[in-house]
Coordinates of C-alpha atoms in Angstrom, one line a residue:
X1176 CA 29.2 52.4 60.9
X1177 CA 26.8 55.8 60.9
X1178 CA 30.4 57.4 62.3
X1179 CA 32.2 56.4 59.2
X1180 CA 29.2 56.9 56.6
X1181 CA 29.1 60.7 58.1
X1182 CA 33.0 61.2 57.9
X1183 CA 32.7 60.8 54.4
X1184 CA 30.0 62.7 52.8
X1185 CA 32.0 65.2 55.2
X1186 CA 34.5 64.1 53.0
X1187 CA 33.1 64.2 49.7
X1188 CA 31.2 67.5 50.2
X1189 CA 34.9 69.4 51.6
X1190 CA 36.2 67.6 48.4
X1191 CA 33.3 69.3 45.6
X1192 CA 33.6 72.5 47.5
X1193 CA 37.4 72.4 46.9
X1194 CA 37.4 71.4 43.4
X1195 CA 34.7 74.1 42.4
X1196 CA 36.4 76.9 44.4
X1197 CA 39.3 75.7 41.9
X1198 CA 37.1 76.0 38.8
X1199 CA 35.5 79.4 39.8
X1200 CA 39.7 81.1 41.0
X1201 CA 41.1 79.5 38.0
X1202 CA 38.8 80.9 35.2
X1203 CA 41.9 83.0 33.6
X1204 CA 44.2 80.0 33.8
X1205 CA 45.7 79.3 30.4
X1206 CA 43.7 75.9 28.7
X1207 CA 45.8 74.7 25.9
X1208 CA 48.3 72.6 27.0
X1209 CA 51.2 71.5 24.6
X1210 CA 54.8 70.3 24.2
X1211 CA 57.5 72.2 22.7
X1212 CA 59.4 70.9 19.9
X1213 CA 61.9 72.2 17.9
X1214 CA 62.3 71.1 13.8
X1215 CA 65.5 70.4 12.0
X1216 CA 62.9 69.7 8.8
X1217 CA 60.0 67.1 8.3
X1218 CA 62.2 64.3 9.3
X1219 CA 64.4 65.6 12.0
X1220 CA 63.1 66.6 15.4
X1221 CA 63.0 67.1 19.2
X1222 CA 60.2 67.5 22.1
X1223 CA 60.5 68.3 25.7
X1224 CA 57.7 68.6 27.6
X1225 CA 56.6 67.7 31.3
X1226 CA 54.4 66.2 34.0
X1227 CA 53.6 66.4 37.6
X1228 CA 51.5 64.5 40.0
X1229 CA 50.8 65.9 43.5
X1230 CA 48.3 64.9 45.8
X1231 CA 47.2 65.6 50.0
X1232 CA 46.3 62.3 51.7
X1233 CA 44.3 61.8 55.0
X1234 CA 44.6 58.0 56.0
X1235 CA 42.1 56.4 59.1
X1236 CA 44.6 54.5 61.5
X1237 CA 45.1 50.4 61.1
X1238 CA 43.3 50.4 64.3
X1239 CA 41.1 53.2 63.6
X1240 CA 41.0 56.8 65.2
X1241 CA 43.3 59.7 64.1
X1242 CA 43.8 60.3 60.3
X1243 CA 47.5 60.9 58.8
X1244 CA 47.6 64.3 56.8
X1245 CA 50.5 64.6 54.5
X1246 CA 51.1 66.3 51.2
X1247 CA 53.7 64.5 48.9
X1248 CA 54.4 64.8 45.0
X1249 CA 53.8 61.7 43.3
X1250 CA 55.2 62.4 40.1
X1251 CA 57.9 64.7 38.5
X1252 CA 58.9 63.4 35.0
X1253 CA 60.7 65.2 32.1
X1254 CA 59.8 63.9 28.7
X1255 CA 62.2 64.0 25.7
X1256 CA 60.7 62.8 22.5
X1257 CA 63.0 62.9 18.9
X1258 CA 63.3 61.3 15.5
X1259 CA 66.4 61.1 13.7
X1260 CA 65.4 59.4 10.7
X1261 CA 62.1 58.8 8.5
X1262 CA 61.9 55.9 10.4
X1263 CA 63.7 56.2 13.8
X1264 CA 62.8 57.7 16.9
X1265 CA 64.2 57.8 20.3
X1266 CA 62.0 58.8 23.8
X1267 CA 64.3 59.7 27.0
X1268 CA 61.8 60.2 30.2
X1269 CA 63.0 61.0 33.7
X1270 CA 60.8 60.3 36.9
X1271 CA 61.3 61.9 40.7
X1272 CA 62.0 58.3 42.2
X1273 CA 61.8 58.3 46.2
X1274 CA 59.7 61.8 45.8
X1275 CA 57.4 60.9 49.0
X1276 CA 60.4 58.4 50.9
X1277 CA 63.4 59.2 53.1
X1278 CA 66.5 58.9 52.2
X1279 CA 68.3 56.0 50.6
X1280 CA 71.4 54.9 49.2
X1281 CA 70.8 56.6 45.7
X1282 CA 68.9 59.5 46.9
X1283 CA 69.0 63.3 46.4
X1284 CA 69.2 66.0 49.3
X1285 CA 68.1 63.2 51.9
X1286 CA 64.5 62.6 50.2
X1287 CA 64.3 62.3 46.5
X1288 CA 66.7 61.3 43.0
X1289 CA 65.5 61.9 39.8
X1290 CA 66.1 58.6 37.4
X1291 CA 66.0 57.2 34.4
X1292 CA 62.3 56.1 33.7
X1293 CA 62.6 55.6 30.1
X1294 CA 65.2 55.3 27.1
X1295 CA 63.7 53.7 23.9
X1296 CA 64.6 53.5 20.6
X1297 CA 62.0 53.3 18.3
X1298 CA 61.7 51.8 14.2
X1299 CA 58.6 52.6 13.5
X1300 CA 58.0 51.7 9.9
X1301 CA 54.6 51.8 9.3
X1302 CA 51.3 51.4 11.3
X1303 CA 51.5 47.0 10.6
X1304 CA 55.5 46.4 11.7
X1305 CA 57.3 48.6 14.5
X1306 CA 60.0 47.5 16.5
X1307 CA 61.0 49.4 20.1
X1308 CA 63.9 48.2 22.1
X1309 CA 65.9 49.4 25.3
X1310 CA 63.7 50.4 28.6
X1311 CA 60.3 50.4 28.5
X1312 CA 56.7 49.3 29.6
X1313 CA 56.2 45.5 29.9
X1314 CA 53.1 45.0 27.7
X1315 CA 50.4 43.8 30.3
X1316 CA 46.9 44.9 31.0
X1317 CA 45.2 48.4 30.1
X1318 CA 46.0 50.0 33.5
X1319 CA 49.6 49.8 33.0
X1320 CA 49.8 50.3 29.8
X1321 CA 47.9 53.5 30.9
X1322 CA 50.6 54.8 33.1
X1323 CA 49.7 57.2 36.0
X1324 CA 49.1 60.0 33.8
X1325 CA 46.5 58.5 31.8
X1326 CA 44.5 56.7 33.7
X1327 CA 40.8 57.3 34.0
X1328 CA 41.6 57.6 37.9
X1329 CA 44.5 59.6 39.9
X1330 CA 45.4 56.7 41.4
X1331 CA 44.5 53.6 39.1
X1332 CA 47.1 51.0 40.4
X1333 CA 44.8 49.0 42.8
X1334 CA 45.2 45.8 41.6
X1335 CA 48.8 43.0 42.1
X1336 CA 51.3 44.8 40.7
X1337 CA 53.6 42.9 37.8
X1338 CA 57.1 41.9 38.8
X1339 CA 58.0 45.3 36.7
X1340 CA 56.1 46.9 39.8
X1341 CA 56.7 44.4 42.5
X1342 CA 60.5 44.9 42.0
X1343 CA 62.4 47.8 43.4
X1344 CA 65.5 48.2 40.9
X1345 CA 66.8 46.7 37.8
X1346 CA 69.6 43.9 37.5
X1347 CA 73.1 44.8 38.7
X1348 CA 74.9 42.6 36.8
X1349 CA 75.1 39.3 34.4
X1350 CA 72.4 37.2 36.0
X1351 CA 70.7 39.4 38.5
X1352 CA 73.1 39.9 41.6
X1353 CA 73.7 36.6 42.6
X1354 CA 72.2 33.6 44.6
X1355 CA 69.5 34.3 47.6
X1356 CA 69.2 38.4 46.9
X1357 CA 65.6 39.5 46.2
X1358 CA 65.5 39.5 43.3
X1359 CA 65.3 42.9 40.9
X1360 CA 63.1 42.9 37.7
X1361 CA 62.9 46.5 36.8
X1362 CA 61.0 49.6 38.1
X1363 CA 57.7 51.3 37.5
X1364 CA 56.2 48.5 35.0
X1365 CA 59.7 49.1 33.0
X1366 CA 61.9 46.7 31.9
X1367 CA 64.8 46.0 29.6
X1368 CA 63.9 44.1 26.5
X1369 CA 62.6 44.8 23.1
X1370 CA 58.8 45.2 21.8
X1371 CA 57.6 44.6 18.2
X1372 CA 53.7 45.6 17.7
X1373 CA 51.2 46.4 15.0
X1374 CA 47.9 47.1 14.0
X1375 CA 45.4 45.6 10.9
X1376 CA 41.5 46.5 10.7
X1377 CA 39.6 43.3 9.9
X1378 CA 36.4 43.9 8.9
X1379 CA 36.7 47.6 9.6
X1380 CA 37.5 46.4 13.6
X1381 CA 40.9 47.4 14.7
X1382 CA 43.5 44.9 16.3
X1383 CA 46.7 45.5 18.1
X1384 CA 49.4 43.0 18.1
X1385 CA 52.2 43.2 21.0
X1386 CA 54.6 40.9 21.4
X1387 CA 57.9 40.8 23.9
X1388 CA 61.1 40.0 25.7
X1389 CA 62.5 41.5 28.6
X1390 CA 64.9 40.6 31.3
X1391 CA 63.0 39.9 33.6
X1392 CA 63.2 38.9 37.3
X1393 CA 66.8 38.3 38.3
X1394 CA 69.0 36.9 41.4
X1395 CA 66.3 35.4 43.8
X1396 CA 64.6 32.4 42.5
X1397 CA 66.1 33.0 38.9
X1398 CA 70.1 32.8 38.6
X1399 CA 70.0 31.1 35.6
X1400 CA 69.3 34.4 33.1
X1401 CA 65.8 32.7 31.7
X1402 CA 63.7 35.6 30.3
X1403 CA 60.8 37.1 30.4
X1404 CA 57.7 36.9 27.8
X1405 CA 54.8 39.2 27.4
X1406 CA 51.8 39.7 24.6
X1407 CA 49.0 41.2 24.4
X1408 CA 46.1 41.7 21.8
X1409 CA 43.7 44.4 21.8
X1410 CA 40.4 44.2 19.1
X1411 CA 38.6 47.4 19.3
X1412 CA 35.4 46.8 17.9
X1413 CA 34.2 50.5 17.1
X1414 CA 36.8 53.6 17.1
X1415 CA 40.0 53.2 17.4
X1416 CA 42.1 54.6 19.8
X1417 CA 45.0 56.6 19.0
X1418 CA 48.1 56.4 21.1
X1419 CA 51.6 55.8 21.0
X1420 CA 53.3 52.8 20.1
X1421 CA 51.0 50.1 22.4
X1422 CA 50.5 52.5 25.1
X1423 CA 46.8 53.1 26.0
X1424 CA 44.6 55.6 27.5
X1425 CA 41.6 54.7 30.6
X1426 CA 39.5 57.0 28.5
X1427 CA 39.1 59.8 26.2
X1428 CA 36.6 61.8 27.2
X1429 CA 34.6 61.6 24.4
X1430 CA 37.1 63.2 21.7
X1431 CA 37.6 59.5 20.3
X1432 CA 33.6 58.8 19.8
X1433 CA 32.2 55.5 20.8
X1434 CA 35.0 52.9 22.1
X1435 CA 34.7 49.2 22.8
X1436 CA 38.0 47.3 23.2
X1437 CA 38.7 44.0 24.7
X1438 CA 42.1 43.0 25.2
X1439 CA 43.8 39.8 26.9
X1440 CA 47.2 39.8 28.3
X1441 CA 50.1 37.0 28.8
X1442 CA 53.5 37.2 30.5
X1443 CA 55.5 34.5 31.6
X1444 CA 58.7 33.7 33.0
X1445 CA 60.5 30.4 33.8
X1446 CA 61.6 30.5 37.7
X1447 CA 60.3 33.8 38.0
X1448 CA 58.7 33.8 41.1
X1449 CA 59.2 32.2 44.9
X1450 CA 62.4 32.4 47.5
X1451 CA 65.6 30.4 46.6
X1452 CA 66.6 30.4 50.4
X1453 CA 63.6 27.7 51.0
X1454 CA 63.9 26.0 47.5
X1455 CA 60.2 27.1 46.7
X1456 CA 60.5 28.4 43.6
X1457 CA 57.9 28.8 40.7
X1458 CA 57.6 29.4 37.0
X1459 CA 55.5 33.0 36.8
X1460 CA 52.6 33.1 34.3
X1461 CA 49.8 35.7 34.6
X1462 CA 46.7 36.2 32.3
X1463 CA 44.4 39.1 32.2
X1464 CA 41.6 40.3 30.2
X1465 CA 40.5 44.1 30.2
X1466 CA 37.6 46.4 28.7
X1467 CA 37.0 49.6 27.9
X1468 CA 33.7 51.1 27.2
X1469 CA 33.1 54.3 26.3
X1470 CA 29.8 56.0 25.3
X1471 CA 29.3 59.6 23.9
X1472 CA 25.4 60.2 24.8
X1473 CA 23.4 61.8 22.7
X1474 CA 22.1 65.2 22.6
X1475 CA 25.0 66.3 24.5
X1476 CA 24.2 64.3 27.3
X1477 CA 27.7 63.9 28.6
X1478 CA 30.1 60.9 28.5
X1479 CA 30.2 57.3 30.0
X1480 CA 32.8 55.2 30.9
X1481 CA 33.9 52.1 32.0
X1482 CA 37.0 50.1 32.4
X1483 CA 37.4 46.6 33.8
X1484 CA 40.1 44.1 34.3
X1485 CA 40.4 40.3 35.5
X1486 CA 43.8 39.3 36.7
X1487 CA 44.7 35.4 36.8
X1488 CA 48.5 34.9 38.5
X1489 CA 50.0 31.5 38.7
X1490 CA 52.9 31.8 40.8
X1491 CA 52.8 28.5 42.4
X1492 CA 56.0 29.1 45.1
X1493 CA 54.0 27.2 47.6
X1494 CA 53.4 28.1 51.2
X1495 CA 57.1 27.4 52.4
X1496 CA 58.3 30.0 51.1
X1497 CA 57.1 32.2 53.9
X1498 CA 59.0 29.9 56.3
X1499 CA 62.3 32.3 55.4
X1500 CA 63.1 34.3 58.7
X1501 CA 64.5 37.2 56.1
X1502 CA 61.2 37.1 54.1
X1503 CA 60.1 35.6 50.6
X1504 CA 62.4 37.1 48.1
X1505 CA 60.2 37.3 45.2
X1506 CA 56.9 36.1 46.2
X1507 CA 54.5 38.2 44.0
X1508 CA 50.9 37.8 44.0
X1509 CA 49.1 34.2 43.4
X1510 CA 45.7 34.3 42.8
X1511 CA 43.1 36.0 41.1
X1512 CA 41.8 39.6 41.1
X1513 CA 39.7 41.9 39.2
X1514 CA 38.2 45.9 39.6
X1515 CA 35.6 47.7 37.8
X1516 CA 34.8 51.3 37.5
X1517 CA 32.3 53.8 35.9
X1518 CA 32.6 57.3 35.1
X1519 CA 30.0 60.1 34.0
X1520 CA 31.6 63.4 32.6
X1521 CA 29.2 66.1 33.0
X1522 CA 27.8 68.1 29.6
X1523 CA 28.1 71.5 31.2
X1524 CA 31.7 73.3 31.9
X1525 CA 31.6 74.8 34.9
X1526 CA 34.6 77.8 35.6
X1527 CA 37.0 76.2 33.0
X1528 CA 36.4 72.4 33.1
X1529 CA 33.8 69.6 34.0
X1530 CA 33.0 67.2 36.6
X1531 CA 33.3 63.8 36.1
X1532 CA 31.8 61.7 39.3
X1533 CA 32.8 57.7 39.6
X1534 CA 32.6 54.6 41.4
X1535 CA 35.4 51.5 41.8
X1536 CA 35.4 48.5 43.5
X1537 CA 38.6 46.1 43.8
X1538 CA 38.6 42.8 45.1
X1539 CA 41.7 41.0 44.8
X1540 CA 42.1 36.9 46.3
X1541 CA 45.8 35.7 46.9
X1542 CA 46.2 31.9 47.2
X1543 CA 48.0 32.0 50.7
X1544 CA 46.5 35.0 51.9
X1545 CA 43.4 36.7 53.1
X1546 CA 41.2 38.8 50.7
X1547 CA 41.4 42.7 50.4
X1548 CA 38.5 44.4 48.9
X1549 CA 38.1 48.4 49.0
X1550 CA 35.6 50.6 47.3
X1551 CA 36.4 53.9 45.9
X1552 CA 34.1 57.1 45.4
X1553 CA 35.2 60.5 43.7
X1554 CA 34.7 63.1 41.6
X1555 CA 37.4 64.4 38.6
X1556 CA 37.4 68.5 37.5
X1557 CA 38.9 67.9 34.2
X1558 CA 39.9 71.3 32.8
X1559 CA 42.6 69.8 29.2
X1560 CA 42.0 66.0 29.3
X1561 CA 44.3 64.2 31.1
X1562 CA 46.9 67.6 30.5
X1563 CA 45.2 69.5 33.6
X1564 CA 42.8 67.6 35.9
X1565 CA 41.9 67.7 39.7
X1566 CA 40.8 64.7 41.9
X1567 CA 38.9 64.3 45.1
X1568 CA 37.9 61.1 46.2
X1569 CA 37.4 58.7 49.3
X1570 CA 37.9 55.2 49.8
X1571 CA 37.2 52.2 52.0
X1572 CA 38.5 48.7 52.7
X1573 CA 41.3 46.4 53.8
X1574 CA 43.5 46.6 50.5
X1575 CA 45.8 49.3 52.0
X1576 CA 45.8 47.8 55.6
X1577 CA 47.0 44.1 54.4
X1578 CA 49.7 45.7 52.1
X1579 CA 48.3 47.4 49.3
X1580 CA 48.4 45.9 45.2
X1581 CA 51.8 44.7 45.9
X1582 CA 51.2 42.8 49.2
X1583 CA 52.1 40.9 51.1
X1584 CA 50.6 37.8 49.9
X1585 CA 51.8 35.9 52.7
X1586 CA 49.8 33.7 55.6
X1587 CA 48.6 35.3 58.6
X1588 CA 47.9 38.9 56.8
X1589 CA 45.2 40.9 58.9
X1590 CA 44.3 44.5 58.6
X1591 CA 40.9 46.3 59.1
X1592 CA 38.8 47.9 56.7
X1593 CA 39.7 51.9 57.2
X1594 CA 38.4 55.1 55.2
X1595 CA 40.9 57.1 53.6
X1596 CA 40.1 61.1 51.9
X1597 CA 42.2 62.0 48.9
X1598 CA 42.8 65.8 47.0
X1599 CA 45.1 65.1 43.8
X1600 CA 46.2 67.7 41.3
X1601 CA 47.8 66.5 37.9
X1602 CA 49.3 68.7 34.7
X1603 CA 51.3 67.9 31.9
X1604 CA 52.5 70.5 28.7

């Protein structure tokens, strides 16, 4: 135990003297940070801008002992943002897919394919009825609606991923792609489907509406082409947050004033879930509730934050369908989870940004499987928001070693509880 305390504040000290060696070379670095759009007049327009994510990652063994060390990009996304119309818009995103695997059946060079991530279009009437359709995020708890980019951590998908997440492509065809395949119900919390949301101010509060219908999970446990159902409501009780369309934000750093938000989450889908080889299969249904507070001190005394989320899965497949030799083809998580986290961004800028140390624990609880918990520890240089920002942080816990947020969920899972040092780098324009 002393062993893995020392390894890391070895850890954490390497990663603060990284971070402000960073700040102190990088004082002459540019700090605005915008997209470039070009204007056919006040109605007609078109954006590009872009994003990457790259991070190193040292990794303690299963069985403890050496550490991995690899570099890999995480993210490599071109945004293309447009309106056509007083009231219509389109967004076309692309995304490295595969950056950090080896080579695959769709895949570039041997390692890597860049993909469609997005490809919406948008009526956006006014701020109470708007209506996007084509591929897009499921609407589901705070942290995906976040995406990677603004999350109040570099890495903030710990908890069971969705079966937008659990999946790894979309449908091939009518149906899915037949009887006793995987399953496939999109990619990177996207879906096809259409979205309408809103937003009123009772009582000068502020409430967003979401409602949904994707495809869905297909093939697998669901060849009959039922859909898939997702709504969520968020009351934000002070300021309100402005993003667009439903998407949200893991904080603000202060810009947006005092925030307290409280949202709950449904998605469902009929035969959504389990392994049509073994006849277990399950309607999917998963509730969550997430918050968001955010305090600006006074007197300048920095900024505090805090996200939560409780995740509630019903995926009821039972235990037998483990008993296929192939694997369960869509046995996402069953069970309950939740993770907290609190951040302090520091008054003073230091070089050309400000440290922003945090804490995050993660427990998640699957039905048929053991429990994963991991605690995380870190510190963020932010130097534009969440345009230019640098992570270092440390972890500890099984959640990695039994399969990470998307499993598996299945009997018999074991893995020990291993440290883990992380350097992350993120800019968008």
């Amino acid at each position: 135990m002393k062993e893995h305390v020392a390894r890391r504040w070895k850890r954490f000290v390497v990663a603060g003297a990284m971070a402000a060696l960073v700040a102190g070379m990088g004082s002459t670095l540019p700090s605005a940070y915008a997209g470039g759009t070009i204007k056919a007049d006040d109605d007609k327009w078109i954006s590009i801008g872009m994003g990457i994510r790259t991070s190193f990652n040292s990794i303690e063994g299963a069985a403890g002992g050496h550490y991995s060390n690899d570099f890999k990009v995480d993210n490599a996304r071109i945004y293309i943002n447009g309106q056509i119309h007083k009231y219509v818009k389109f967004t076309f995103n692309t995304d490295c897919f595969n950056c950090n695997v080896g080579a695959g059946a769709n895949s570039f060079g041997g390692n890597s394919s860049i993909g469609l991530l997005d490809a919406i279009g948008k009526f956006e009437i006014n701020e109470r009825v708007n209506l996007w359709v084509g591929r897009t995020l499921v609407p589901s708890e705070r942290g995906e609606l976040n995406g990677p980019f603004y999350h109040a951590t570099f890495d903030g998908f710990r908890t069971p991923f969705n079966p937008a997440d659990f999946s790894g492509n979309f449908p091939s065809g009518p149906n899915g792609a037949g009887a006793g395949t995987a399953g496939q119900a999109g990619l990177y919390g996207r879906d096809n489907g259409a979205v309408f949301f809103g937003k009123i101010h009772p009582f000068g509060t502020h409430l967003l509406y979401v409602a949904s219908v994707f495809t869905g999970q297909r093939g697998g446990s669901n060849p009959t082409g039922s859909l898939l159902y997702a709504g969520r409501l968020q009351w934000n009780l002070l300021n309100d947050e402005d993003n667009p369309g439903y998407y949200t934000s893991g904080t603000y750093y202060g810009t947006a004033g005092d925030i307290f938000a409280i949202s709950g989450n449904v998605i469902h889908q009929k035969d959504g879930a389990g392994d049509s080889v073994t006849g277990n299969v399950s309607d999917y249904t998963g509730a969550i509730v997430d918050l968001l507070i955010e305090k600006v001190l006074p007197n300048n005394a920095g900024v505090f934050t805090f996200n939560g989320e409780f995740k509630r899965y019903w995926a009821n497949y039972g235990v037998g369908a483990f008993t296929n030799p192939a694997g369960c083809n869509f046995c996402i998580f069953n069970g309950h989870s939740w993770t907290v986290y609190a951040l302090y961004l520091l008054p003073q800028e230091i070089g050309i940004g400000r440290f922003q140390p945090y804490a995050r624990f993660t427990s998640i609880d699957p039905l048929y499987s053991a429990m994963r918990q991991e605690w995380e520890y870190g510190v963020n240089y932010i130097i534009s928001g969440h345009n230019a920002r640098i992570s270092a942080y440390g972890r500890y816990g099984d959640l990695e070693s039994k399969g990470g947020p998307a499993g598996p969920f299945s009997p018999g899972v074991a893995g020990n509880k291993v440290d883990s040092f992380h350097v992350a780098l993120q800019l968008q324009y």
